[in-house]
Amino acid sequence: MLRTSWLLAICSIVTISTVHANPSTLPSDPYVNSQHYHQQINTTAAWQEIRENTDITIAILDTGVDVDHPDLKANLVQGYNLVQPDKPPHDDHGHGTATAGILGAVGDNGIGVTGVLWNAKMMPIKILDNKGGGDAGRVAKGIRLAVDKGAKIILLSLGDPIYSTEMEKAIQYAEDKGVLLIAATGNDSSTVSYPAAFPTVLSVSAVDAYNIPLSYANRGPEVDVVAPGHHIYSTAKDGKYAYVSGTSMAAPQVAGMAALLLKKAPSLTPLEVRMIIRASTEGVDTKGWNPNTGYGLVNVQKALSLVDSDPIDLYEPNQTIEQVASLPFVGQTQALIGKTDPVDWYQIELPYQGKFQLQTRSLTGKENVLQIEIYNGEKKKVSSGLNRWEGTLKGGTYHFRVMDTGETPSFPYHIDTSFSVGADPYEDNDTKAKASKVPISQQQLIRGTFHKRADVDWFVADYLWPGKLEVEVKTDTIRMDSVLTIEQVGKTIEKVDHGSVSNGQSERWSKTVDPGKFYFALQEYYGNAVNGQYELQIRYETSDTSAFRDIQDHWARTSIEDLVSRKMIQGYPDYTFRPNHNITRAGAAAVLQNVLQLPTSRATSTYQDLKKDHWVYSAIASLGERGIFKGVASERIFPDQPLTRAELAVLLYQARYGTEQPEQIKSKQEFTDVLRGHWAYPYIMKMAELQHIQGFQDGSFQPERQTTRAEFAVLVRNMWYPAQ
């Protein structure tokens, strides 16, 4: 576990062409034409109605702010420094000053840039140090401080992939006090960071000047909206200006937008502000909600126009399953339903098996009953409930139908969705005594989950031979900080914890080991339950060429081990050779390609049952070029069919002595079931004369009998590598 910086902005100083707005809507600030995002989100049009809000305080939890910046100073109120409490919230990094300028650089003052708010009351609270570092405890403390000091909006252009109970409680404290939180999703090309991932936080991702999502912007079910985040011109520390990029620069635009809404309608609740902002978006890449851009690009002017409108339904029309509206599988929203529009259809995509919950409640204060029905991907009804549905579902697509059961006119209702990943197939393996047994193989892949707090997953394997053991852990979300413990019973215990955001929270361990019992334990560093999945990959390569568990007392052991050591033939990943299993025509071809050291063939097979992706395609083609291996029929070669003893005699003779049919057969031995007219007669008789093969005690050869892997190995060794 390597802690990473909380700071999320990707800052750069570059030059871009400016976008010129309508002069009649612009302030006198000289760099406003470089602020293309004002036109992109329709701030310039909104300014004709509202430009400021000094009735509320907006807290900026960041690296501090350049409190002496001439373009910010007039819009700042007393701030606080939680990094060094005895000092002012001075910005020694630059990130906080950039976010403050986007939100509330003084407008129409004849210098610099213009914030979304021309006049504002911004409260800087420094919770990040000069490297952008911080911790969840300080963020939580900053949120509570902002609430207690009277802030109505809190801007959090920061984040961490790891869940924190302390932070969640602080966020709920703000929501309970009627304070709106707005946060950036993060710039890790991964899952949404916290606090943006909490359902009551308005989560903001970013697009460029052409409304294309930033490639590095985090995405997922928590994304609410997007705003411009590429080459944003803003204030910089030491009284300067600079271009900055990242989701951190998109979030302040939405915070300013929220402040304009509260200026027009001060009584709006945080949920109502979130709904208006979502409802006023413009679709970016798809209609409706999606995990890349949420509900779409914010539109300040449109949002202001919705304040005085009737209740909003983001999802209409969705009266039929063909009109289904997408919902994130975690989050909060609201819609309308009633007598004239009694049915709403929604769709969710679950990434894993787990427990899903959808809960509805009327926002009228009355006991309106809504029926919920759930349908699977085949649109078959799975279950139903009243006002609430909860159950375990497999990963996949599901449809929910919400129906009004009464005669009430149209009314708003709240929708709350939540999901928690399910237990993996290896549970219950929470203790060493309950460790799940890992099959012995060259490579084993285990997919697991941390489905509950303090979950520890134990696995055990017995390695019978010395060799190289490699263990790797990967996660599909950087929210999961896995810790790997490896114990060889009676010898060593090692803990591996090198995961970080930069390496995708992966862990790696490799060592040459002696035979013994090994335990592998995986746990989440913070003990969190995480909606995600890990992959535990165990690779084991023995250095013992005789390490087949099923040939120790076998009559063909010497021949098998000799061919394996020469890399002519292989066993199976579970360290078995399966000597008494039949060898297929494909398997025989693969061995002979190795024995004859044939290069990869470029020939094209004409056999209908041998596709290019067949594992033995090259071997059969190489042998076929030399006339050694032919089909059973003209159009088919039946590669997966067992090799008969007759085919064995022909194949090995041709591979060892040439493809000409043997003519001078001196042997007087005859087999009762191989007559002179048999298609393989000359080959069988010549191989018997050379003492490579023999018949059975009853005088038969049994040409159609299938050949075992042991028999084939012995013959190949005797013909090509006879014992000295």
XYZ file of C-alpha atoms in Angstrom:
724
model
C 0.000 0.000 0.000
C 1.595 3.215 -1.212
C -0.341 6.322 -0.314
C -0.872 8.692 -3.184
C -1.561 12.377 -3.451
C -5.103 13.527 -2.893
C -4.690 16.194 -5.545
C -6.441 15.296 -8.751
C -5.700 18.070 -11.248
C -3.398 17.498 -14.176
C -1.953 20.942 -14.607
C -0.043 22.317 -17.560
C 0.806 25.680 -19.054
C 0.143 25.844 -22.782
C -1.199 28.173 -25.434
C -4.529 27.612 -27.192
C -6.614 29.658 -29.580
C -9.235 31.793 -27.879
C -12.984 31.576 -28.380
C -14.667 34.942 -28.761
C -18.045 35.429 -27.097
C -20.743 38.003 -27.748
C -19.249 41.274 -26.421
C -22.592 42.373 -24.988
C -22.558 39.538 -22.437
C -18.911 39.786 -21.438
C -17.240 41.630 -18.576
C -14.299 43.968 -19.082
C -11.734 41.399 -17.956
C -9.067 41.115 -20.684
C -8.620 37.309 -20.626
C -12.286 36.335 -20.725
C -11.992 35.414 -24.411
C -9.495 32.734 -23.392
C -12.115 31.145 -21.142
C -13.880 29.071 -23.796
C -15.780 27.067 -21.204
C -18.056 30.012 -20.365
C -19.667 29.731 -23.784
C -19.500 25.929 -23.783
C -21.707 25.671 -20.679
C -23.769 28.774 -21.487
C -22.492 30.869 -18.598
C -22.305 33.971 -20.783
C -26.015 33.730 -21.582
C -26.868 33.061 -17.929
C -25.008 36.218 -16.865
C -27.721 38.272 -18.496
C -29.983 37.079 -15.667
C -27.692 36.379 -12.664
C -23.961 36.968 -12.225
C -23.303 36.720 -8.512
C -24.278 35.287 -5.167
C -22.928 36.929 -2.035
C -25.807 35.632 0.072
C -24.117 32.286 0.680
C -20.607 31.080 1.450
C -18.853 28.560 -0.767
C -16.081 26.588 0.910
C -13.123 25.500 -1.218
C -11.372 22.508 0.372
C -8.044 22.352 -1.409
C -4.396 23.424 -1.197
C -5.489 26.842 -0.043
C -5.837 29.982 -2.159
C -3.520 32.853 -3.050
C -5.330 35.197 -0.664
C -3.527 38.248 -2.092
C -4.303 37.534 -5.746
C -5.781 40.776 -7.164
C -8.400 38.831 -9.119
C -9.578 36.841 -6.069
C -9.047 38.907 -2.958
C -12.343 40.811 -3.088
C -14.316 37.553 -3.299
C -12.603 35.796 -0.374
C -13.792 35.580 3.227
C -11.897 34.324 6.246
C -10.369 30.931 5.617
C -8.789 28.166 7.659
C -5.630 26.090 7.506
C -5.910 22.506 8.760
C -2.387 21.622 7.605
C -0.727 24.335 9.704
C -3.513 25.719 11.922
C -1.485 28.713 13.091
C -1.065 30.031 9.541
C -3.457 31.509 6.950
C -4.760 29.217 4.161
C -2.049 30.301 1.738
C -1.692 28.218 -1.407
C 1.835 26.807 -1.674
C 0.895 24.476 -4.517
C -1.330 26.340 -6.986
C -4.215 23.924 -7.390
C -6.615 25.659 -5.014
C -5.953 29.059 -6.580
C -6.873 27.657 -10.004
C -10.178 26.212 -8.771
C -11.014 29.470 -6.973
C -10.473 31.487 -10.142
C -12.791 29.285 -12.181
C -15.457 29.506 -9.510
C -15.226 33.129 -8.498
C -12.522 35.328 -9.996
C -13.848 38.888 -9.679
C -15.849 39.792 -12.766
C -15.763 43.061 -14.672
C -12.864 44.471 -12.662
C -10.755 45.134 -15.721
C -8.062 42.564 -14.933
C -7.424 38.901 -15.581
C -10.227 36.387 -15.893
C -13.867 36.058 -14.871
C -15.303 33.404 -12.582
C -18.693 31.791 -13.054
C -19.620 34.089 -10.155
C -18.549 37.707 -10.673
C -19.039 38.405 -6.997
C -18.971 35.691 -4.347
C -18.025 34.743 -0.811
C -15.407 32.007 -1.087
C -14.005 30.420 2.069
C -10.614 28.743 1.484
C -9.968 25.772 3.769
C -6.488 24.354 3.309
C -6.531 20.592 3.804
C -3.823 19.601 1.288
C -0.100 20.307 1.636
C 2.367 21.761 -0.851
C 2.531 18.430 -2.694
C -1.218 17.967 -2.831
C -1.115 15.360 -0.078
C -3.704 14.818 2.609
C -5.791 12.158 4.277
C -9.415 11.186 4.753
C -9.480 12.400 8.329
C -8.449 15.913 7.355
C -10.967 15.991 4.506
C -13.724 14.932 6.897
C -12.628 17.563 9.406
C -12.629 20.208 6.666
C -16.166 19.287 5.598
C -17.478 19.559 9.146
C -15.648 22.857 9.646
C -17.133 24.286 6.449
C -20.639 23.262 7.508
C -20.198 24.693 10.996
C -18.875 27.973 9.579
C -22.015 28.424 7.494
C -21.030 27.238 4.009
C -23.959 26.232 1.757
C -21.781 24.756 -0.988
C -18.543 22.817 -0.525
C -16.191 22.346 -3.489
C -13.941 19.278 -3.367
C -11.616 19.147 -6.370
C -9.704 16.285 -4.800
C -10.120 12.620 -4.137
C -8.818 9.253 -3.085
C -9.790 5.820 -4.403
C -10.160 4.361 -0.918
C -13.451 4.434 0.983
C -13.451 6.102 4.416
C -16.180 5.710 7.042
C -15.085 8.967 8.657
C -15.491 10.846 5.387
C -18.871 9.267 4.675
C -20.166 10.399 8.058
C -18.938 13.947 7.410
C -20.681 13.987 4.035
C -23.921 12.785 5.570
C -23.532 15.503 8.216
C -23.369 18.095 5.429
C -26.397 16.642 3.637
C -28.397 16.625 6.871
C -27.513 20.295 7.376
C -28.673 21.213 3.868
C -25.185 21.761 2.445
C -24.455 20.808 -1.172
C -21.185 18.993 -1.913
C -19.627 19.008 -5.381
C -16.553 16.903 -6.185
C -14.327 15.962 -9.120
C -14.300 12.322 -10.245
C -10.502 12.145 -10.575
C -7.939 11.662 -13.329
C -6.704 8.068 -13.032
C -8.503 6.542 -16.043
C -10.215 4.391 -13.458
C -13.177 4.317 -11.098
C -14.604 7.459 -9.526
C -12.686 8.658 -6.473
C -14.098 9.492 -3.068
C -15.772 11.775 -2.044
C -17.297 12.052 -5.557
C -18.344 8.401 -5.313
C -20.739 9.013 -2.412
C -24.384 9.212 -3.572
C -25.194 12.631 -2.045
C -22.166 14.288 -3.657
C -22.638 15.842 -7.110
C -19.946 14.038 -9.103
C -18.323 15.978 -11.964
C -16.220 14.503 -14.771
C -14.740 16.406 -17.716
C -14.783 16.889 -21.482
C -12.613 18.913 -23.840
C -13.610 21.946 -25.916
C -15.310 19.618 -28.426
C -17.339 17.800 -25.750
C -15.211 14.675 -26.020
C -14.675 12.987 -22.623
C -11.121 13.370 -21.340
C -9.312 10.058 -21.758
C -7.918 10.141 -18.236
C -11.122 11.217 -16.482
C -12.477 8.645 -14.054
C -15.837 7.120 -14.899
C -18.427 4.825 -13.432
C -21.939 4.602 -11.985
C -21.368 7.605 -9.719
C -20.788 10.163 -12.508
C -23.523 12.823 -12.523
C -22.462 15.432 -15.080
C -19.514 16.716 -17.092
C -18.062 20.172 -17.637
C -15.063 21.420 -19.648
C -11.775 20.364 -18.097
C -9.115 20.765 -20.786
C -6.950 23.895 -21.110
C -8.956 25.958 -18.669
C -7.542 29.465 -18.181
C -7.601 30.588 -14.571
C -5.779 32.302 -11.757
C -2.436 30.944 -10.558
C -0.476 31.534 -7.376
C 1.750 34.579 -6.970
C -0.812 36.735 -8.761
C -0.381 34.966 -12.104
C -2.587 33.127 -14.626
C -2.223 29.743 -16.315
C -3.941 27.044 -18.339
C -4.875 24.024 -16.238
C -6.560 20.709 -17.023
C -8.384 17.912 -15.255
C -11.697 17.066 -13.650
C -10.618 19.358 -10.805
C -11.191 22.281 -13.162
C -14.639 21.067 -14.230
C -16.049 20.837 -10.700
C -15.706 24.605 -9.866
C -17.861 25.476 -12.881
C -20.651 23.318 -11.476
C -20.179 24.811 -8.006
C -20.620 28.293 -9.480
C -23.668 27.083 -11.381
C -25.189 25.753 -8.143
C -24.591 29.115 -6.460
C -26.466 30.908 -9.255
C -29.391 28.511 -8.761
C -29.434 29.228 -5.023
C -29.375 32.949 -5.744
C -32.509 32.585 -7.823
C -34.178 30.097 -5.450
C -32.518 30.132 -1.985
C -34.888 27.502 -0.582
C -33.729 24.731 -2.913
C -32.488 21.616 -1.113
C -29.218 19.910 -2.123
C -31.226 17.141 -3.812
C -33.290 19.677 -5.758
C -30.154 21.486 -6.911
C -28.637 18.196 -8.031
C -31.797 17.296 -9.931
C -31.987 20.660 -11.712
C -28.337 20.439 -12.747
C -28.826 16.890 -14.053
C -32.076 17.763 -15.819
C -30.573 20.763 -17.607
C -27.683 18.875 -19.188
C -27.091 18.361 -22.884
C -26.386 14.807 -24.051
C -22.750 14.308 -25.029
C -22.307 10.816 -26.479
C -25.620 9.073 -25.731
C -29.133 10.000 -24.730
C -29.811 9.682 -21.019
C -27.349 8.615 -18.358
C -24.125 6.703 -19.024
C -21.024 5.973 -16.914
C -18.704 8.117 -19.041
C -20.515 11.455 -19.009
C -23.349 10.935 -16.533
C -26.445 12.862 -17.571
C -24.418 15.078 -19.890
C -22.789 18.510 -20.228
C -24.038 21.147 -17.799
C -25.946 24.151 -19.184
C -26.105 27.108 -16.794
C -28.752 29.083 -18.661
C -31.027 26.065 -19.044
C -30.650 25.224 -15.356
C -31.795 28.708 -14.347
C -34.798 28.390 -16.637
C -35.879 25.177 -14.869
C -36.004 26.721 -11.400
C -39.536 28.049 -11.896
C -40.783 25.131 -14.008
C -43.011 22.230 -13.004
C -41.429 19.198 -11.287
C -38.745 17.607 -13.428
C -38.575 14.061 -14.789
C -35.209 13.313 -16.378
C -36.273 9.981 -17.742
C -39.417 10.554 -19.788
C -40.539 9.109 -22.062
C -40.041 5.715 -20.378
C -43.565 4.285 -20.229
C -42.615 1.085 -22.110
C -39.708 -1.324 -21.992
C -38.686 -0.137 -25.451
C -38.288 3.375 -23.983
C -36.366 2.159 -20.934
C -34.180 4.776 -19.200
C -30.729 3.927 -17.852
C -30.032 4.344 -14.146
C -26.698 4.015 -12.351
C -26.733 0.998 -10.045
C -25.670 3.211 -7.139
C -27.122 6.663 -6.556
C -30.109 8.836 -5.780
C -32.503 10.573 -8.131
C -36.172 11.400 -8.559
C -38.881 11.157 -11.208
C -42.625 11.673 -11.726
C -45.439 9.138 -11.771
C -49.197 9.185 -11.332
C -52.639 8.525 -12.743
C -51.906 9.942 -16.202
C -48.442 8.379 -16.377
C -48.589 5.313 -14.111
C -45.577 3.341 -15.403
C -41.824 4.040 -15.535
C -39.226 1.628 -16.934
C -35.566 1.682 -15.868
C -32.503 -0.320 -16.809
C -29.366 -1.078 -14.799
C -26.132 -2.878 -15.659
C -24.618 -4.878 -12.808
C -20.899 -5.656 -13.231
C -20.863 -8.577 -10.799
C -23.124 -10.864 -8.836
C -24.277 -9.202 -5.660
C -27.079 -7.695 -3.632
C -28.993 -4.938 -5.407
C -31.602 -2.686 -3.853
C -34.035 -0.248 -5.453
C -36.154 1.805 -3.098
C -38.829 4.378 -3.901
C -40.729 6.848 -1.746
C -43.176 9.610 -2.479
C -41.957 13.186 -2.061
C -45.480 14.462 -1.389
C -45.505 13.408 2.248
C -48.315 10.948 1.522
C -48.231 7.164 1.631
C -48.208 6.527 -2.092
C -47.573 2.851 -2.852
C -45.419 2.007 -5.862
C -45.103 -1.527 -7.171
C -41.674 -2.604 -8.410
C -41.124 -5.483 -10.842
C -37.751 -6.759 -11.991
C -37.020 -8.449 -15.323
C -33.808 -10.142 -16.464
C -31.934 -9.657 -19.735
C -34.409 -11.942 -21.516
C -37.191 -9.657 -20.246
C -38.598 -12.405 -18.040
C -40.075 -11.349 -14.727
C -37.838 -12.311 -11.810
C -39.532 -10.807 -8.766
C -41.585 -7.897 -7.451
C -42.145 -5.779 -4.347
C -43.876 -2.693 -2.974
C -41.827 0.532 -2.672
C -38.678 -1.530 -2.261
C -36.967 -4.418 -3.975
C -33.871 -6.137 -2.656
C -32.264 -9.348 -3.731
C -29.202 -11.115 -5.103
C -28.665 -10.858 -8.841
C -26.039 -12.132 -11.236
C -24.015 -9.639 -13.230
C -25.854 -8.419 -16.322
C -28.687 -6.238 -17.588
C -31.950 -5.868 -15.667
C -35.143 -3.902 -16.220
C -37.323 -2.459 -13.482
C -40.927 -1.444 -13.910
C -42.261 1.034 -11.338
C -46.077 1.331 -11.255
C -48.417 3.622 -9.353
C -51.097 1.559 -7.644
C -53.383 4.463 -6.749
C -55.418 7.220 -8.368
C -53.123 10.097 -7.374
C -52.349 12.761 -9.979
C -48.745 13.073 -11.082
C -46.394 13.296 -8.112
C -42.599 13.227 -7.619
C -40.923 10.200 -6.092
C -37.420 9.477 -4.890
C -35.342 6.579 -6.275
C -32.442 5.158 -4.306
C -30.261 2.414 -5.833
C -27.479 0.560 -4.049
C -25.307 -2.461 -4.734
C -22.847 -4.594 -2.793
C -20.731 -7.268 -4.450
C -21.495 -10.861 -3.548
C -19.332 -13.538 -1.961
C -16.972 -15.373 -4.317
C -17.247 -19.153 -4.943
C -14.396 -19.907 -2.528
C -16.184 -18.721 0.614
C -16.262 -19.586 3.476
C -12.433 -19.336 3.556
C -11.940 -16.586 6.137
C -9.442 -18.528 8.270
C -6.412 -20.700 7.636
C -8.361 -23.715 8.862
C -10.975 -23.061 6.171
C -8.484 -22.331 3.383
C -9.750 -23.180 -0.085
C -7.596 -25.842 -1.741
C -5.844 -24.726 -4.929
C -5.466 -27.472 -7.560
C -1.830 -28.156 -8.422
C -1.162 -26.890 -11.931
C 1.362 -24.842 -13.842
C -1.017 -21.896 -13.746
C -4.062 -21.264 -11.599
C -6.345 -18.209 -11.853
C -8.659 -17.373 -8.951
C -11.232 -14.583 -9.097
C -12.435 -13.377 -5.730
C -14.101 -10.509 -3.889
C -13.979 -8.694 -0.576
C -17.723 -8.786 -0.027
C -17.743 -7.829 3.644
C -15.698 -5.776 6.061
C -12.481 -7.387 7.315
C -12.795 -10.174 4.741
C -9.700 -12.388 4.501
C -9.522 -15.013 1.764
C -7.281 -18.017 2.468
C -6.005 -20.521 -0.100
C -3.713 -23.539 0.309
C -1.631 -25.642 -2.073
C 0.792 -28.564 -1.664
C 3.771 -28.430 -4.018
C 5.524 -31.795 -4.168
C 8.660 -30.756 -6.031
C 11.150 -27.884 -5.968
C 10.506 -25.156 -8.496
C 9.736 -21.524 -9.175
C 6.580 -20.100 -7.615
C 5.153 -16.818 -8.907
C 2.116 -15.094 -7.412
C 0.405 -12.014 -8.840
C -2.647 -10.098 -7.659
C -4.557 -7.715 -9.916
C -7.705 -5.738 -9.171
C -10.280 -4.262 -11.515
C -10.637 -1.121 -9.377
C -8.058 1.042 -7.633
C -10.486 1.275 -4.711
C -9.285 -2.190 -3.721
C -5.908 -2.060 -1.967
C -5.042 -5.732 -1.621
C -2.395 -7.173 0.687
C -0.922 -10.614 -0.033
C 0.563 -12.908 2.612
C 2.474 -16.056 1.590
C 3.376 -18.698 4.165
C 5.393 -21.853 3.613
C 4.491 -24.016 6.575
C 7.368 -24.382 8.989
C 9.638 -22.019 7.066
C 8.737 -18.467 6.046
C 5.932 -15.917 6.143
C 6.116 -12.957 3.758
C 3.756 -10.013 3.336
C 3.552 -8.289 -0.052
C 2.092 -4.778 -0.131
C 3.425 -2.638 -2.965
C 0.141 -1.689 -4.634
C -0.577 1.908 -5.601
C -2.756 3.905 -7.972
C 0.151 4.079 -10.427
C 0.441 0.281 -10.747
C -3.276 -0.445 -10.521
C -3.000 -1.791 -6.950
C -1.203 -4.909 -8.220
C 1.044 -7.136 -6.109
C 3.797 -9.482 -7.333
C 5.946 -12.120 -5.621
C 8.381 -14.648 -7.084
C 10.779 -17.124 -5.500
C 12.442 -20.497 -6.001
C 10.873 -22.783 -3.414
C 11.350 -26.190 -1.853
C 8.522 -28.727 -1.682
C 5.938 -28.008 0.968
C 2.530 -26.687 1.935
C 1.866 -23.042 1.047
C -0.861 -20.736 2.325
C -1.914 -17.610 0.433
C -3.997 -14.984 2.251
C -5.562 -11.930 0.610
C -7.175 -9.017 2.410
C -8.082 -5.387 1.777
C -5.608 -3.059 3.500
C -8.306 -0.963 5.148
C -10.647 -3.871 5.752
C -13.239 -2.356 3.419
C -15.876 -4.243 1.498
C -15.259 -3.177 -2.110
C -17.471 -3.390 -5.180
C -14.801 -4.957 -7.316
C -12.973 -8.158 -8.108
C -9.407 -9.359 -7.720
C -7.484 -11.930 -9.721
C -5.021 -14.139 -7.871
C -2.748 -15.842 -10.378
C -0.421 -18.587 -9.159
C 2.221 -19.925 -11.542
C 4.346 -22.912 -10.569
C 7.103 -24.377 -12.716
C 8.866 -27.382 -11.279
C 12.571 -27.910 -11.854
C 12.073 -31.692 -11.586
C 11.525 -33.316 -14.983
C 10.077 -36.422 -13.304
C 7.426 -34.467 -11.479
C 4.417 -36.334 -12.794
C 2.246 -37.636 -10.021
C 0.855 -40.568 -11.978
C 3.956 -42.291 -13.430
C 6.029 -43.027 -10.317
C 5.447 -46.784 -10.615
C 4.470 -46.913 -14.285
C 6.215 -49.359 -16.645
C 6.872 -46.543 -19.174
C 8.264 -44.034 -16.675
C 11.840 -44.033 -18.034
C 10.755 -43.368 -21.615
C 8.278 -40.690 -20.575
C 10.815 -38.841 -18.428
C 13.426 -39.011 -21.184
C 11.099 -37.502 -23.802
C 9.908 -34.838 -21.379
C 13.488 -33.846 -20.544
C 14.161 -33.489 -24.290
C 11.005 -31.325 -24.585
C 9.533 -33.739 -27.111
C 6.316 -34.363 -25.207
C 4.456 -32.607 -22.417
C 2.239 -33.480 -19.512
C -0.799 -31.627 -18.210
C -0.971 -28.449 -16.093
C -1.951 -30.463 -12.999
C 1.386 -32.340 -13.137
C -0.062 -35.544 -14.490
C 1.008 -37.326 -17.662
C -2.046 -39.549 -17.941
C -0.033 -42.406 -19.470
C -3.005 -44.702 -19.931
C -5.068 -42.129 -21.799
C -5.255 -42.491 -25.559
C -3.062 -40.256 -27.678
C -4.903 -38.380 -30.410
C -3.803 -37.948 -33.994
C -3.143 -34.291 -33.169
C -1.053 -35.207 -30.130
C 1.052 -37.626 -32.170
C 1.620 -34.985 -34.854
C 2.798 -32.456 -32.270
C 5.359 -34.894 -30.828
C 6.704 -35.827 -34.261
C 7.100 -32.184 -35.243
C 9.329 -31.794 -32.179
C 11.255 -35.022 -32.801
C 11.923 -34.199 -36.464
C 12.629 -30.544 -35.603
C 10.348 -29.366 -38.380
C 9.972 -25.614 -38.901
C 6.607 -23.898 -38.834
C 4.835 -24.554 -42.100
C 3.283 -21.856 -44.267
C 1.222 -24.409 -46.133
C -2.544 -24.059 -46.143
C -4.542 -27.039 -44.943
C -7.383 -28.246 -47.147
C -8.979 -30.334 -44.419
C -12.449 -29.134 -43.454
C -11.983 -30.134 -39.814
C -8.627 -28.401 -39.295
C -8.988 -24.657 -38.816
C -6.048 -22.280 -38.528
C -6.728 -21.696 -34.853
C -6.378 -25.407 -34.028
C -3.423 -25.891 -31.696
C -1.817 -28.519 -33.938
C -2.461 -26.856 -37.318
C 1.221 -26.086 -37.935
C 2.432 -29.557 -36.959
C 0.011 -31.359 -39.269
C 0.818 -28.957 -42.107
C 4.581 -29.487 -41.627
C 4.241 -33.271 -41.604
C 1.846 -33.162 -44.528
C 4.370 -31.261 -46.653
C 6.668 -34.270 -46.250
C 3.926 -36.781 -47.006
C 4.029 -38.181 -43.505
C 0.619 -37.343 -42.127
C -2.515 -37.780 -44.205
C -6.217 -37.585 -43.612
C -8.449 -40.495 -42.796
C -10.641 -39.297 -45.658
C -9.811 -36.963 -48.515
C -11.436 -33.929 -46.894
C -11.022 -34.679 -43.185
C -8.112 -35.516 -40.910
C -9.961 -36.025 -37.612
C -7.210 -34.459 -35.465
C -8.932 -35.153 -32.156
C -9.601 -38.818 -32.877
C -7.489 -41.435 -31.009
C -4.544 -42.898 -32.952
C -5.022 -46.583 -33.792
C -2.203 -49.155 -33.706
C -2.349 -49.463 -37.485
C -2.046 -45.695 -37.898
C 0.759 -45.739 -35.335
C 2.785 -48.213 -37.390
C 2.378 -46.229 -40.601
C 3.017 -42.833 -39.020
C 6.187 -43.811 -37.155
C 7.630 -45.780 -40.062
C 7.173 -42.871 -42.468
C 8.586 -40.380 -39.968
C 11.679 -42.539 -39.281
C 12.409 -44.258 -42.592
C 10.665 -42.304 -45.321
C 7.354 -42.250 -47.104
C 8.086 -45.014 -49.621
C 6.057 -48.124 -48.880
C 8.292 -50.931 -47.580
C 8.561 -53.807 -50.084
C 11.175 -56.316 -48.941
C 9.767 -57.793 -45.780
C 11.910 -60.651 -44.478
C 9.930 -61.364 -41.358
C 7.923 -64.581 -41.431
C 5.782 -63.432 -38.525
C 2.114 -63.186 -39.298
C -0.709 -61.658 -37.272
C -4.075 -63.369 -37.286
C -5.959 -60.112 -37.805
C -3.645 -58.379 -40.331
C -3.983 -60.041 -43.700
C -2.049 -59.141 -46.830
C -4.907 -57.021 -48.134
C -4.959 -54.755 -45.062
C -4.100 -51.164 -45.966
C -1.355 -50.998 -43.309
C -0.025 -54.542 -43.812
C 3.457 -53.678 -45.198
C 4.080 -51.051 -42.507
C 2.957 -53.248 -39.636
C 5.037 -56.184 -40.867
C 8.147 -54.042 -41.475
C 7.875 -52.400 -38.037
C 7.569 -55.879 -36.507
C 10.612 -57.064 -38.478
C 12.589 -54.071 -37.101
C 11.404 -55.103 -33.635
C 9.740 -51.762 -32.987
C 6.319 -53.292 -32.442
C 4.939 -56.642 -31.487
C 1.621 -58.386 -31.257
C -0.308 -60.017 -28.471
C -0.015 -63.503 -26.981
C -3.012 -64.747 -28.932
C -1.219 -63.964 -32.191
C -3.230 -60.867 -32.982
C -2.040 -57.308 -33.606
C -5.363 -55.555 -32.978
C -4.795 -52.821 -35.597
C -7.911 -50.842 -34.643
C -7.041 -50.759 -30.966
C -6.285 -47.261 -29.699
C -2.750 -46.264 -28.682
C -2.017 -44.967 -25.195
C 0.269 -42.042 -24.448
C 2.663 -44.398 -22.671
C 2.871 -46.791 -25.647
C 3.511 -43.912 -28.018
C 6.230 -42.460 -25.779
C 8.048 -45.800 -25.522
C 8.010 -46.355 -29.283
C 9.246 -42.837 -30.076
C 12.077 -43.118 -27.562
C 13.143 -46.560 -28.801
C 13.142 -45.433 -32.443
C 14.875 -42.056 -32.060
C 16.659 -42.093 -28.709
C 17.506 -45.743 -27.925
C 19.166 -46.362 -24.570
C 22.946 -46.656 -24.831
